[in-house]
Coordinates of N, CA and C in Angstrom, one line a residue:
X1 N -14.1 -3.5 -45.2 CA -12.7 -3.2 -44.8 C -12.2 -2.1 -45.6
X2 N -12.3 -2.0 -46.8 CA -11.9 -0.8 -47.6 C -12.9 0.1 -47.0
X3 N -13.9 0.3 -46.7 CA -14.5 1.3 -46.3 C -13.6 2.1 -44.7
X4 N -13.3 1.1 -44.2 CA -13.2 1.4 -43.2 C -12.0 2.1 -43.1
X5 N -10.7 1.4 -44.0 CA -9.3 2.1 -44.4 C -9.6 3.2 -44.9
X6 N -10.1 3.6 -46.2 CA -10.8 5.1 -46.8 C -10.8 6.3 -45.6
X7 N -11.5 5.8 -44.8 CA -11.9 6.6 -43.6 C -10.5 7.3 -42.9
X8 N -9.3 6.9 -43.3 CA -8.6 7.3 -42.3 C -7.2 8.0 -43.6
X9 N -6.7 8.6 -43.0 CA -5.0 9.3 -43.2 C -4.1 9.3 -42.6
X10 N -3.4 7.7 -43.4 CA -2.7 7.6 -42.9 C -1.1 7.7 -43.4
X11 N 0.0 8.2 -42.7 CA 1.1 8.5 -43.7 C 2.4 8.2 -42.3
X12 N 3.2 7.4 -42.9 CA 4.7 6.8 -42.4 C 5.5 7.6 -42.7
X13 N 5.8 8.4 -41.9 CA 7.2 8.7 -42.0 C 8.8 8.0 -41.4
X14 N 9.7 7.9 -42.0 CA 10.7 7.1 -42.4 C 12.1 7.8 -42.1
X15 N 12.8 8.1 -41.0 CA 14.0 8.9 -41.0 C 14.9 7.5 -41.2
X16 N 15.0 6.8 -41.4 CA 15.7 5.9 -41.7 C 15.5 4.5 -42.0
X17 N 16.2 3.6 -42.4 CA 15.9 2.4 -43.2 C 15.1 1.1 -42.0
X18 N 16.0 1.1 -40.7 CA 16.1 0.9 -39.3 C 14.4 1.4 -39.3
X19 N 13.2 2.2 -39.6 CA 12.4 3.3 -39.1 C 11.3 1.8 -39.8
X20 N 11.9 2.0 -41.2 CA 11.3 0.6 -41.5 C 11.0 -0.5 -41.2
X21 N 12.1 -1.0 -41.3 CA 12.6 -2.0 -40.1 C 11.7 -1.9 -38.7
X22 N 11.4 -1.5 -38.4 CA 11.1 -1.9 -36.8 C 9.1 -1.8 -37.6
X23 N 8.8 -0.8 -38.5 CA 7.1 -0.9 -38.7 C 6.9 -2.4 -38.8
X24 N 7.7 -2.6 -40.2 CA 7.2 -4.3 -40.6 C 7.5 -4.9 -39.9
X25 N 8.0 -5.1 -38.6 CA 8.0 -6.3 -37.5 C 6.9 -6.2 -36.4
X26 N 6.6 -4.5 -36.6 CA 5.3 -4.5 -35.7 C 4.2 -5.1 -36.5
X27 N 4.1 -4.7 -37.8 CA 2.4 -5.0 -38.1 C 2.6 -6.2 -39.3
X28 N 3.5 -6.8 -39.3 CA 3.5 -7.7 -40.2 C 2.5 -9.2 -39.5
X29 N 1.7 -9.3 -40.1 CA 0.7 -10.4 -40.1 C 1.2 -11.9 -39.6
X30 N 2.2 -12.2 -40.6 CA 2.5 -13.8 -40.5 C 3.5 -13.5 -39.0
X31 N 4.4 -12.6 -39.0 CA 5.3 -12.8 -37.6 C 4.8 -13.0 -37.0
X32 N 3.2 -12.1 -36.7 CA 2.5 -11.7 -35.1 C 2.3 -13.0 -35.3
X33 N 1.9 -13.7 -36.5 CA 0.9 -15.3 -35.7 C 2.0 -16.2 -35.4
X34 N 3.1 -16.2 -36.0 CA 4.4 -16.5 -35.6 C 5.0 -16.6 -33.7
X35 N 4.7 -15.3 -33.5 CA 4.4 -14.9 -32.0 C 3.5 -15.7 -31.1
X36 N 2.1 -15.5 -31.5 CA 1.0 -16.0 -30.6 C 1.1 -17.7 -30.6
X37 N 2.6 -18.1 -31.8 CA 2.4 -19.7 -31.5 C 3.4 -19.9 -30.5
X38 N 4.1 -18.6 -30.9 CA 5.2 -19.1 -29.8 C 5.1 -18.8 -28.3
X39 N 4.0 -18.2 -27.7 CA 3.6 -17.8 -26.7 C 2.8 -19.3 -26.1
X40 N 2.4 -19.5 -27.6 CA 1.4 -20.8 -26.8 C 2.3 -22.2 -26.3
X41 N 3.3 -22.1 -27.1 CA 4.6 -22.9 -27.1 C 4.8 -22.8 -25.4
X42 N 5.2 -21.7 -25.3 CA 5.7 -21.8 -24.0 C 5.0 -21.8 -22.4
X43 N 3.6 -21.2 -23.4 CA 2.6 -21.7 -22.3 C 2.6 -22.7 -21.9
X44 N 2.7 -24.0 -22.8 CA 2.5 -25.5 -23.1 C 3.5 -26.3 -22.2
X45 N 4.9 -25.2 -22.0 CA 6.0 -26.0 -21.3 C 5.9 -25.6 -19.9
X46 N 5.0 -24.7 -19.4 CA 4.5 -24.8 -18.0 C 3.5 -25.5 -17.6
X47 N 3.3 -26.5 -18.7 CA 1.7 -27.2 -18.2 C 2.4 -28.7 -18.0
X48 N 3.4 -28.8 -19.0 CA 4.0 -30.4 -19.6 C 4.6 -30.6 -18.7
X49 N 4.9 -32.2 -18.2 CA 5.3 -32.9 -17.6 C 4.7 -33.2 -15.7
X50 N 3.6 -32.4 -15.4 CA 3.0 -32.9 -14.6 C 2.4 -33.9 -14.4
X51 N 2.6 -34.4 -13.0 CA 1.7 -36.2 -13.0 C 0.5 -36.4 -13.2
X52 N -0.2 -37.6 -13.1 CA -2.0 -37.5 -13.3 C -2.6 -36.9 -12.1
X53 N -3.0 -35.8 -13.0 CA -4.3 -35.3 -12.2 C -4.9 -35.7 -10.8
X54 N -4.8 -35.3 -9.3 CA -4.7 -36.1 -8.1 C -6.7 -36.2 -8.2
X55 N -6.5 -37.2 -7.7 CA -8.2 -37.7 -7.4 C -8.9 -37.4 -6.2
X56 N -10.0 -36.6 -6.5 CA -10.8 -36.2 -4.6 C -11.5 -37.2 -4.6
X57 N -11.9 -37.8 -3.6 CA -13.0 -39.0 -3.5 C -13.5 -38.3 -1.6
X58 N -14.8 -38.5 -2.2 CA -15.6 -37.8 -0.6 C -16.8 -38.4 -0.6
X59 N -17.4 -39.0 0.9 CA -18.0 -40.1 0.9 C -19.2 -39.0 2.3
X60 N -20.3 -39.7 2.5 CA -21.2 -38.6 3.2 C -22.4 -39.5 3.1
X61 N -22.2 -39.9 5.1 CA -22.7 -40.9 5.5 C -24.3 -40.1 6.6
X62 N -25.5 -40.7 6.5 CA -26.4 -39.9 6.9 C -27.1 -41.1 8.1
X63 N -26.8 -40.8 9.3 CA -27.0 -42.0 10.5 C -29.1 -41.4 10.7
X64 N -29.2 -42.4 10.6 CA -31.0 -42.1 10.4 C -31.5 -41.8 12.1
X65 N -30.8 -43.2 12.9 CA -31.2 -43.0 14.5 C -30.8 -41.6 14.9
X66 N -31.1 -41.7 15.9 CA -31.0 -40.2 16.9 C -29.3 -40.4 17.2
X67 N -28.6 -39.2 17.2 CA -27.1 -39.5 17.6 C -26.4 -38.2 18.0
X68 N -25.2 -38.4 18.4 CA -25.0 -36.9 18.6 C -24.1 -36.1 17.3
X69 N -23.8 -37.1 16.4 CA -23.3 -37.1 15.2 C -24.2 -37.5 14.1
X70 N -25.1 -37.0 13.9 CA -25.8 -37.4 13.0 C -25.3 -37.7 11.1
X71 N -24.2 -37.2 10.9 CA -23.8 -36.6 9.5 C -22.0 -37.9 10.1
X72 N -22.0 -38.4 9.3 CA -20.5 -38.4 9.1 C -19.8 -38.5 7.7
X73 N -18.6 -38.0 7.9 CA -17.9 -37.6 6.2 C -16.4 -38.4 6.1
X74 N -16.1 -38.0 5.1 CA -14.3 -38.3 4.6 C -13.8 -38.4 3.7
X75 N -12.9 -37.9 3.8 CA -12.3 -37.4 2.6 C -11.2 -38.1 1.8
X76 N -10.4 -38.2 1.0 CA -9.3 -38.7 0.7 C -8.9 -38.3 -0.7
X77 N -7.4 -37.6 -0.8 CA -6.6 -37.8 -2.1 C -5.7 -38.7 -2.8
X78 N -5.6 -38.8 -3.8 CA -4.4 -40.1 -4.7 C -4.0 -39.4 -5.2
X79 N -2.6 -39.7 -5.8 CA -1.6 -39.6 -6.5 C -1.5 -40.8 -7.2
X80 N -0.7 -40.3 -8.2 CA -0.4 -41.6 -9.3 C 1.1 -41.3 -9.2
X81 N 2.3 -42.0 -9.0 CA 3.6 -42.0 -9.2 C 4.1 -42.4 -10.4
X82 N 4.9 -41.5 -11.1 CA 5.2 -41.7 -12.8 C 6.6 -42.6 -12.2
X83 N 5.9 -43.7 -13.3 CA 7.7 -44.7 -13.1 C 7.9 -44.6 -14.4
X84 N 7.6 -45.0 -15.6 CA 8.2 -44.7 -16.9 C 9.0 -43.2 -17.1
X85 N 8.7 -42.2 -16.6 CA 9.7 -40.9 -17.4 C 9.0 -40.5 -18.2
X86 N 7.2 -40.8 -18.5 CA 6.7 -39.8 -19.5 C 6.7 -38.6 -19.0
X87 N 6.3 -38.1 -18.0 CA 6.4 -37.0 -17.6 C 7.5 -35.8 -18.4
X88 N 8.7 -36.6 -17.8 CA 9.6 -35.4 -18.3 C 9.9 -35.8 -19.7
X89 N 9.7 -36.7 -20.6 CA 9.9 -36.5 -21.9 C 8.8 -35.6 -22.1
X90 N 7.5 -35.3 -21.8 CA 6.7 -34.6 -22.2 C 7.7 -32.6 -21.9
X91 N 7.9 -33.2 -20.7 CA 8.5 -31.6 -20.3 C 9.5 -31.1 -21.8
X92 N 10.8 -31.9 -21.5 CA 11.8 -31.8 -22.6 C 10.9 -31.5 -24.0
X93 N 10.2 -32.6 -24.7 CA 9.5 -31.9 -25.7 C 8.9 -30.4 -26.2
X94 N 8.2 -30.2 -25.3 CA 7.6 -29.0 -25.1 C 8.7 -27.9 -25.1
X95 N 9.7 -27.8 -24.0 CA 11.0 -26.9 -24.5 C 11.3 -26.9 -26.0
X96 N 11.5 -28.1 -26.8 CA 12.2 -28.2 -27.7 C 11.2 -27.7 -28.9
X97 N 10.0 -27.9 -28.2 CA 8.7 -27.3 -30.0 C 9.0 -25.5 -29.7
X98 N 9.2 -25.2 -28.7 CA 9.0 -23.8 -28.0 C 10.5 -23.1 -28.3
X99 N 11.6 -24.4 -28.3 CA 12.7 -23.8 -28.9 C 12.5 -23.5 -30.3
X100 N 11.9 -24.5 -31.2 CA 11.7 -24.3 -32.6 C 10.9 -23.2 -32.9
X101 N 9.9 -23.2 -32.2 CA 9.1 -21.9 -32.9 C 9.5 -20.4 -32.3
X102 N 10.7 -20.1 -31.3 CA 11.4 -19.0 -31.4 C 12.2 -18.6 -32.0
X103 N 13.2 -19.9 -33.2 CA 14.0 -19.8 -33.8 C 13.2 -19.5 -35.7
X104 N 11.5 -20.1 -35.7 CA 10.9 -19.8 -36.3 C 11.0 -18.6 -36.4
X105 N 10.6 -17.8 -35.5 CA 10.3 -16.2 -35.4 C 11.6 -15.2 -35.7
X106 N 12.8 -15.7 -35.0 CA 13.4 -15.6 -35.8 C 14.2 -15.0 -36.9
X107 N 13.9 -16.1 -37.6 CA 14.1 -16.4 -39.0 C 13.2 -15.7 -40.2
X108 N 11.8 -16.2 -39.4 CA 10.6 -14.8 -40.3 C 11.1 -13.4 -40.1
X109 N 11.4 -13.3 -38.9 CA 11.8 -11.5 -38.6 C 13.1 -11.3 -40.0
X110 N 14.6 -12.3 -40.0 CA 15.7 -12.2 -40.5 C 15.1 -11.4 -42.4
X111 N 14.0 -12.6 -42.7 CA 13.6 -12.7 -44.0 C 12.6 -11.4 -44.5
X112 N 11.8 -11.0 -43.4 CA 11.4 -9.8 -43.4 C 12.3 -8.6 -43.6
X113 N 12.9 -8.7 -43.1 CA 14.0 -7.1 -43.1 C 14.7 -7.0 -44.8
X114 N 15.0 -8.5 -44.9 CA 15.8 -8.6 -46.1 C 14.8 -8.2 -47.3
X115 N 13.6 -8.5 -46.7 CA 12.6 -8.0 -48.2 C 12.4 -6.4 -48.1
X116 N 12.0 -6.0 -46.5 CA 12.1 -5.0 -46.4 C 13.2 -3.8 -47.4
X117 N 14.6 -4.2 -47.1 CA 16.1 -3.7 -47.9 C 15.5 -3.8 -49.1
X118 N 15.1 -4.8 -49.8 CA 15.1 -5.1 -51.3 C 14.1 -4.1 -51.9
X119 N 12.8 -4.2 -51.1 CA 11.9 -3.6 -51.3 C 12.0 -2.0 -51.6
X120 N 12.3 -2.0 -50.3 CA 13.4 -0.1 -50.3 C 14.2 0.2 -51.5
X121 N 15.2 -0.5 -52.3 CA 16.2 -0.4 -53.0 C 15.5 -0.1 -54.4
X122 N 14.7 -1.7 -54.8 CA 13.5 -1.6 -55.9 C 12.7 0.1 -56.1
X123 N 11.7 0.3 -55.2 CA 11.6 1.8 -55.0 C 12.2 2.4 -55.3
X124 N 13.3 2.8 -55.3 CA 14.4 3.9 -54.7 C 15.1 4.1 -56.5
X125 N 15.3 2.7 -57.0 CA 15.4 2.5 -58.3 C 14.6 3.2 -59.3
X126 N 13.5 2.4 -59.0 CA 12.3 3.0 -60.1 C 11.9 4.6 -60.1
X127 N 11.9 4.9 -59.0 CA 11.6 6.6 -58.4 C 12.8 7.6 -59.5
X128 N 14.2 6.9 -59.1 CA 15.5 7.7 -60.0 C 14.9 7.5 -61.3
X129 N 14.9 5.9 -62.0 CA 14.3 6.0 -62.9 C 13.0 6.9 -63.9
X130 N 12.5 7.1 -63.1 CA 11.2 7.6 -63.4 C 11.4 9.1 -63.5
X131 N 12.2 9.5 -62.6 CA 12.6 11.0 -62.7 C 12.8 11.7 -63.6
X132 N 14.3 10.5 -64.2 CA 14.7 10.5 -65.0 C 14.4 11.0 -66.5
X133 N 13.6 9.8 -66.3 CA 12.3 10.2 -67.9 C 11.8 11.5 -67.6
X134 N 11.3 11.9 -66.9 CA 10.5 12.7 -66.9 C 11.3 14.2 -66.8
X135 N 12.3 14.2 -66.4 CA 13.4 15.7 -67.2 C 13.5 15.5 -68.2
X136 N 14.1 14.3 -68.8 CA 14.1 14.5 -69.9 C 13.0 15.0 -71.3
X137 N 12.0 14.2 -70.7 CA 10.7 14.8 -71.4 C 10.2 16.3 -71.4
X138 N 11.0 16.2 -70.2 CA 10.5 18.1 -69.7 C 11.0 19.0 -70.7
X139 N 12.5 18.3 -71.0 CA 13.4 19.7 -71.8 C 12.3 19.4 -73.1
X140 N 12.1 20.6 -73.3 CA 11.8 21.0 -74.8 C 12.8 21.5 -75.9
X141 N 13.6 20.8 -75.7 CA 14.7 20.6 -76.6 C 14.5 20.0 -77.9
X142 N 14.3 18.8 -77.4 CA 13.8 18.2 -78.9 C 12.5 17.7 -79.2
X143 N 11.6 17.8 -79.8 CA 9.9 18.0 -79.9 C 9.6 17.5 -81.3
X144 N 8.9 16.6 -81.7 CA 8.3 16.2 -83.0 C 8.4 17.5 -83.7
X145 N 7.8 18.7 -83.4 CA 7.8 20.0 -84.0 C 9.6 20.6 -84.4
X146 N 9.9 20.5 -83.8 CA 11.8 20.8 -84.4 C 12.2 19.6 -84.8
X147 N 11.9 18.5 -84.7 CA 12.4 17.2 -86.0 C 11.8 17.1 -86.9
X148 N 10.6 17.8 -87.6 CA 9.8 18.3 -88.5 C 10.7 19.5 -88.9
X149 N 10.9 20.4 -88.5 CA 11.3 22.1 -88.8 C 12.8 21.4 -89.2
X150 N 13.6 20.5 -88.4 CA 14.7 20.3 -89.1 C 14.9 19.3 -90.6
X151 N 13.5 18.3 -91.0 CA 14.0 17.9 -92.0 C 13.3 18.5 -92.8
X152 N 12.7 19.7 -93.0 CA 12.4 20.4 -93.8 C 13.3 21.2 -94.1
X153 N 14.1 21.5 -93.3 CA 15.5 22.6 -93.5 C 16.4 21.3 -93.8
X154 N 16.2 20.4 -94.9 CA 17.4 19.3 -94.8 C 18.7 19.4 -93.9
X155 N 18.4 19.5 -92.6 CA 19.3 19.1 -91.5 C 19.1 17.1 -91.6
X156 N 18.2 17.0 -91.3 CA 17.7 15.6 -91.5 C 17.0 14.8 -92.5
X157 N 17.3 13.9 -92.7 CA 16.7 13.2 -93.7 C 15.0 12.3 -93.0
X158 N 14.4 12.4 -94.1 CA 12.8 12.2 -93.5 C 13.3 10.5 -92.8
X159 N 13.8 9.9 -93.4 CA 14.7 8.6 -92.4 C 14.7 8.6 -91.0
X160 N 15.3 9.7 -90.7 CA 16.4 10.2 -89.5 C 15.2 11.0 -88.6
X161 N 14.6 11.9 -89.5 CA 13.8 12.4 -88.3 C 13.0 10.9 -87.8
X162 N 12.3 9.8 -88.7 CA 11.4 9.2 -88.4 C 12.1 8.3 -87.1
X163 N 13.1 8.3 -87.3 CA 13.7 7.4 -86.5 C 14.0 8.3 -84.8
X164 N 14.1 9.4 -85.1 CA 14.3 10.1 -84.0 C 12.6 10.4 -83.0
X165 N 11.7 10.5 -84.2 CA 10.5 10.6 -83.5 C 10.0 9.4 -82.6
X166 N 10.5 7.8 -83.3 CA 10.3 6.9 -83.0 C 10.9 6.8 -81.3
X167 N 12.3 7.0 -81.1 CA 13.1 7.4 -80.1 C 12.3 8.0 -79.4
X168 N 11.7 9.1 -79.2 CA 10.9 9.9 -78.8 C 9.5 9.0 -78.0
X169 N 9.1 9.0 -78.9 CA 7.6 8.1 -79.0 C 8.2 6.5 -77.9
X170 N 9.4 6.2 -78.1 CA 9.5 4.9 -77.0 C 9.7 5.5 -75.7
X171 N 10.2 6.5 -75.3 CA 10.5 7.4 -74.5 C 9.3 7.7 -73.2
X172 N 8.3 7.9 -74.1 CA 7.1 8.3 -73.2 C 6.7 6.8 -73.1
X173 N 6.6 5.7 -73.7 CA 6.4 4.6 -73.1 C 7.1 4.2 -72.6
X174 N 8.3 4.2 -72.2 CA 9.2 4.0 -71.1 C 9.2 4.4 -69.9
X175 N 8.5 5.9 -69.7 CA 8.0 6.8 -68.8 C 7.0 6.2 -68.1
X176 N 5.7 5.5 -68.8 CA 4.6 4.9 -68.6 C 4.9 3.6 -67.9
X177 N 5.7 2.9 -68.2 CA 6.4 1.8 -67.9 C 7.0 1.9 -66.7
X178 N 8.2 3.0 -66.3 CA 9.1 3.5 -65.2 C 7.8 3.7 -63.8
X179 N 6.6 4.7 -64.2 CA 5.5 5.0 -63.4 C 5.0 3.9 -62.8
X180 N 4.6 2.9 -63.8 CA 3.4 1.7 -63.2 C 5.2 0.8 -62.1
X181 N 5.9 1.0 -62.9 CA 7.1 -0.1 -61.8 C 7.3 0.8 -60.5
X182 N 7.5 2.1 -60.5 CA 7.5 3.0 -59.1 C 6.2 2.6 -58.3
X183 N 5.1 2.5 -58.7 CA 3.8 2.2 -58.1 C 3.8 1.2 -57.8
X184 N 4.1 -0.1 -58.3 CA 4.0 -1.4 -57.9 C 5.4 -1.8 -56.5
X185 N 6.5 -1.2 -56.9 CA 7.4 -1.2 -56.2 C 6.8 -0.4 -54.0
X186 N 6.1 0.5 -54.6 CA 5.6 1.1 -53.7 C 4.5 0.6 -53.2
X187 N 3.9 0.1 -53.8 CA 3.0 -1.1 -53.3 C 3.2 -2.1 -52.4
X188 N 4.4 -2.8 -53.2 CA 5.1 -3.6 -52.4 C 5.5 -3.5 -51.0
X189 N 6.3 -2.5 -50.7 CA 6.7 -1.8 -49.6 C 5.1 -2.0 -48.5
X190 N 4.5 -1.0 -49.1 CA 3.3 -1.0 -48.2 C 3.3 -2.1 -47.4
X191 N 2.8 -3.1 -48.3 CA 2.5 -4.5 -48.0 C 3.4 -5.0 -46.9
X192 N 4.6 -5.1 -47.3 CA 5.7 -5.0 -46.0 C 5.5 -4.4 -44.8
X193 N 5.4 -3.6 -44.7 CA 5.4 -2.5 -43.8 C 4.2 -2.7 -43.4
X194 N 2.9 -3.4 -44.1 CA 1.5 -3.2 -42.8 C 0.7 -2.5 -43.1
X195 N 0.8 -1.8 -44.0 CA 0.3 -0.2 -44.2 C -0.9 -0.4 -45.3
X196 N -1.9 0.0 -45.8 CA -2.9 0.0 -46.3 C -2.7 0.2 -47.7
X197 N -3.3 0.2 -48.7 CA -2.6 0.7 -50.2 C -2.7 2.1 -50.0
X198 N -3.7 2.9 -49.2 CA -3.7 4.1 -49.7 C -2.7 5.1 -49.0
X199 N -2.2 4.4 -48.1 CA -1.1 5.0 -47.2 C 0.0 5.6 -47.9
X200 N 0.6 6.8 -47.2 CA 1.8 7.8 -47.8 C 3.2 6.8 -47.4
X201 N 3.7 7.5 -48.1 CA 5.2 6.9 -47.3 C 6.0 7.8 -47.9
X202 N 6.7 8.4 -46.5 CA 7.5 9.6 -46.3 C 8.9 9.4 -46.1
X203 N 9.9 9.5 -47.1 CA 11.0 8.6 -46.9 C 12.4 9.9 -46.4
X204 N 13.3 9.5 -45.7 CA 13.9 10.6 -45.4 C 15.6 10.0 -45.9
X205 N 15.4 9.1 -45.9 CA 17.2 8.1 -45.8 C 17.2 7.8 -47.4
X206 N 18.7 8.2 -47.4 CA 19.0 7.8 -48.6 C 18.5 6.7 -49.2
X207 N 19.2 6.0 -50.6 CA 18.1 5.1 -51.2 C 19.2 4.0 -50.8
X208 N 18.8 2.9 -50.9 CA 19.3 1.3 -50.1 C 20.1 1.0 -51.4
X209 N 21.1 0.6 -50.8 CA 21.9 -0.1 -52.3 C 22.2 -1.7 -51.8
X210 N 21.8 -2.7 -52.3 CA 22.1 -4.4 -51.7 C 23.3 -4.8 -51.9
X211 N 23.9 -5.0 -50.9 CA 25.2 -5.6 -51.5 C 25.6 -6.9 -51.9
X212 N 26.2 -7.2 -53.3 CA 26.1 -8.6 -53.9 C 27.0 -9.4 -53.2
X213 N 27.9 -9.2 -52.9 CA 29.4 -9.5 -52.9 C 29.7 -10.0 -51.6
X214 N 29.4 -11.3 -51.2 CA 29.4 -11.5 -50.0 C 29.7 -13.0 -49.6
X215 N 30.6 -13.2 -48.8 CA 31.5 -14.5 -48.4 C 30.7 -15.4 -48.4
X216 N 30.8 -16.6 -49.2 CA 30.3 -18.0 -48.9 C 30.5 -18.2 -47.4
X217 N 29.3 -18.4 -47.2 CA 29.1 -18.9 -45.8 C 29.6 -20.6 -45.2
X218 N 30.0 -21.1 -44.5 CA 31.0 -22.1 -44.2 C 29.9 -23.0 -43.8
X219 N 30.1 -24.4 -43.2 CA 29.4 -25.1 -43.1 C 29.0 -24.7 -41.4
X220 N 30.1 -24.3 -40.3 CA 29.3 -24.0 -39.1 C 28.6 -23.0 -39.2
X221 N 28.9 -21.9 -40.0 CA 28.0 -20.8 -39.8 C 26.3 -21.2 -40.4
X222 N 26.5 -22.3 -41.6 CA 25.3 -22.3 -42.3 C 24.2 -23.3 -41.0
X223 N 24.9 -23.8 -40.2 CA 24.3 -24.9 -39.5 C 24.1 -23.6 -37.6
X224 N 24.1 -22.5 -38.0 CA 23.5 -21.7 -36.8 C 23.0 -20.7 -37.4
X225 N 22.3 -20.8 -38.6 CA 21.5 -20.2 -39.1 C 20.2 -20.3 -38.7
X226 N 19.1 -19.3 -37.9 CA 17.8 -19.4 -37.6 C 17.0 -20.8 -38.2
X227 N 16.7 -20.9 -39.6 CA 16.0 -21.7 -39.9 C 16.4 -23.4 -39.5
X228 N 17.6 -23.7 -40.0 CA 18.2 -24.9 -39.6 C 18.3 -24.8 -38.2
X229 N 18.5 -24.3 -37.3 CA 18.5 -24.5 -36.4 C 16.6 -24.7 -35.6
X230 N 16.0 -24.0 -36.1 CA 14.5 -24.2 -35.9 C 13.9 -25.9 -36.2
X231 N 14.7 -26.6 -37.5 CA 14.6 -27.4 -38.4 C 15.0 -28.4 -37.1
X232 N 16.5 -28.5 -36.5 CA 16.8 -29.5 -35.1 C 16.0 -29.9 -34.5
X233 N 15.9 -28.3 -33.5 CA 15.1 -28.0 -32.5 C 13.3 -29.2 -32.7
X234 N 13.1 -28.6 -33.5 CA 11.5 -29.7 -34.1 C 11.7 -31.5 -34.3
X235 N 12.9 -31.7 -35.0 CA 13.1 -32.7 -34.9 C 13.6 -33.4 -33.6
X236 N 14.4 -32.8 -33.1 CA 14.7 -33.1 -31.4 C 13.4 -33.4 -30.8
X237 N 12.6 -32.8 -30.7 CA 11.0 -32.7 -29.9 C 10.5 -33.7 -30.4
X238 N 10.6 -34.2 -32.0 CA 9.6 -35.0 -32.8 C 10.3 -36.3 -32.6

């Protein structure tokens, strides 16, 4: 399988967050199986609640004398008439598992997107972060070599430079630190999104900010929420 990915170049471009959004619903793994149950779901509710199966019975009678009918036949069908109502509790069930597993899908899509956002934002973090360090490191402003040159010119005390070099020296490991979290953050994403580890990702939309600040949700709104409502729906059927 890695051979096979290697083989190819592949790169996402991204004019917007939405651009995202719609990849990881196409190639996201657990949705699609998510999908194919709920397909079968509803396959299930055009099969459910039909009666027993009608019975052919054919009978094929062979007259040995001489006749002008030598062959006679006959045919006949049954029915079975449902008087209990399994039938249609089977029917209604089958709606109701088919209701559940669309509100399943759903709900995976709802939870998707939201990792998708987070995922985006995390990135988008670490990247500024990372930048960050890395101007700063750029200026050659301040350098082991001029914190040396200055406490030799007692500007600094051998204390002060040590401490400054130290500053320094955490610096580039913070840089190293900032890199591997951009990469893993981007990783992440991939995974989201479908995409292979070795795949580009081409971002064009500004960077995602999550917003914390947001209304307790009430008891009707929490009770027509995808999942709870998926949660009914199953037990209704069950």
């Amino acid at each position: 399988e890695d051979a096979a990915w290697a083989a190819t170049n592949i790169i996402a471009q991204l004019a917007t967050i939405e651009d995202a959004e719609k990849l990881a619903l196409a190639n996201n793994p657990d949705i699609n199986r998510l999908r194919l149950k709920l397909a079968s779901s509803e396959a299930a509710v055009a099969d459910a609640g039909w009666w027993e199966d009608p019975e052919l019975n054919f009978d094929l009678n062979r007259i040995v004398q001489r006749d002008a009918h030598p062959f006679l036949g006959g045919a006949s069908v049954s029915f079975t008439i449902p008087l209990t109502g399994v039938p249609k509790l089977q029917r209604e069930t089958a709606k109701l598992y088919a209701e559940a597993d669309a509100w399943a899908v759903r709900a995976a899509e709802g939870d998707l997107i939201a990792d998708v956002h987070a995922a985006a934002a995390e990135l988008g973090a670490a990247e500024r972060k990372r930048d960050a360090l890395e101007a700063h490191l750029a200026d050659s402003t301040v350098t082991n070599a001029l914190l040396q040159r200055l406490a030799e010119a007692g500007e600094f005390t051998p204390a002060d430079c040590t401490t400054a070099k130290r500053a320094l020296h955490a610096r580039v490991h913070e840089l190293q630190a900032a890199r591997r979290a951009a990469a893993d953050a981007a990783t992440d994403l991939r995974r989201l999104l479908g995409l292979p580890p070795h795949a580009r990702i081409l971002r064009a939309f500004p960077h995602v900010h999550i917003c914390r600040d947001r209304p307790v949700a009430d008891a009707l709104q929490l009770a027509r929420h995808p999942k709870v409502r998926e949660k009914l729906a199953r037990l209704g059927g069950t």
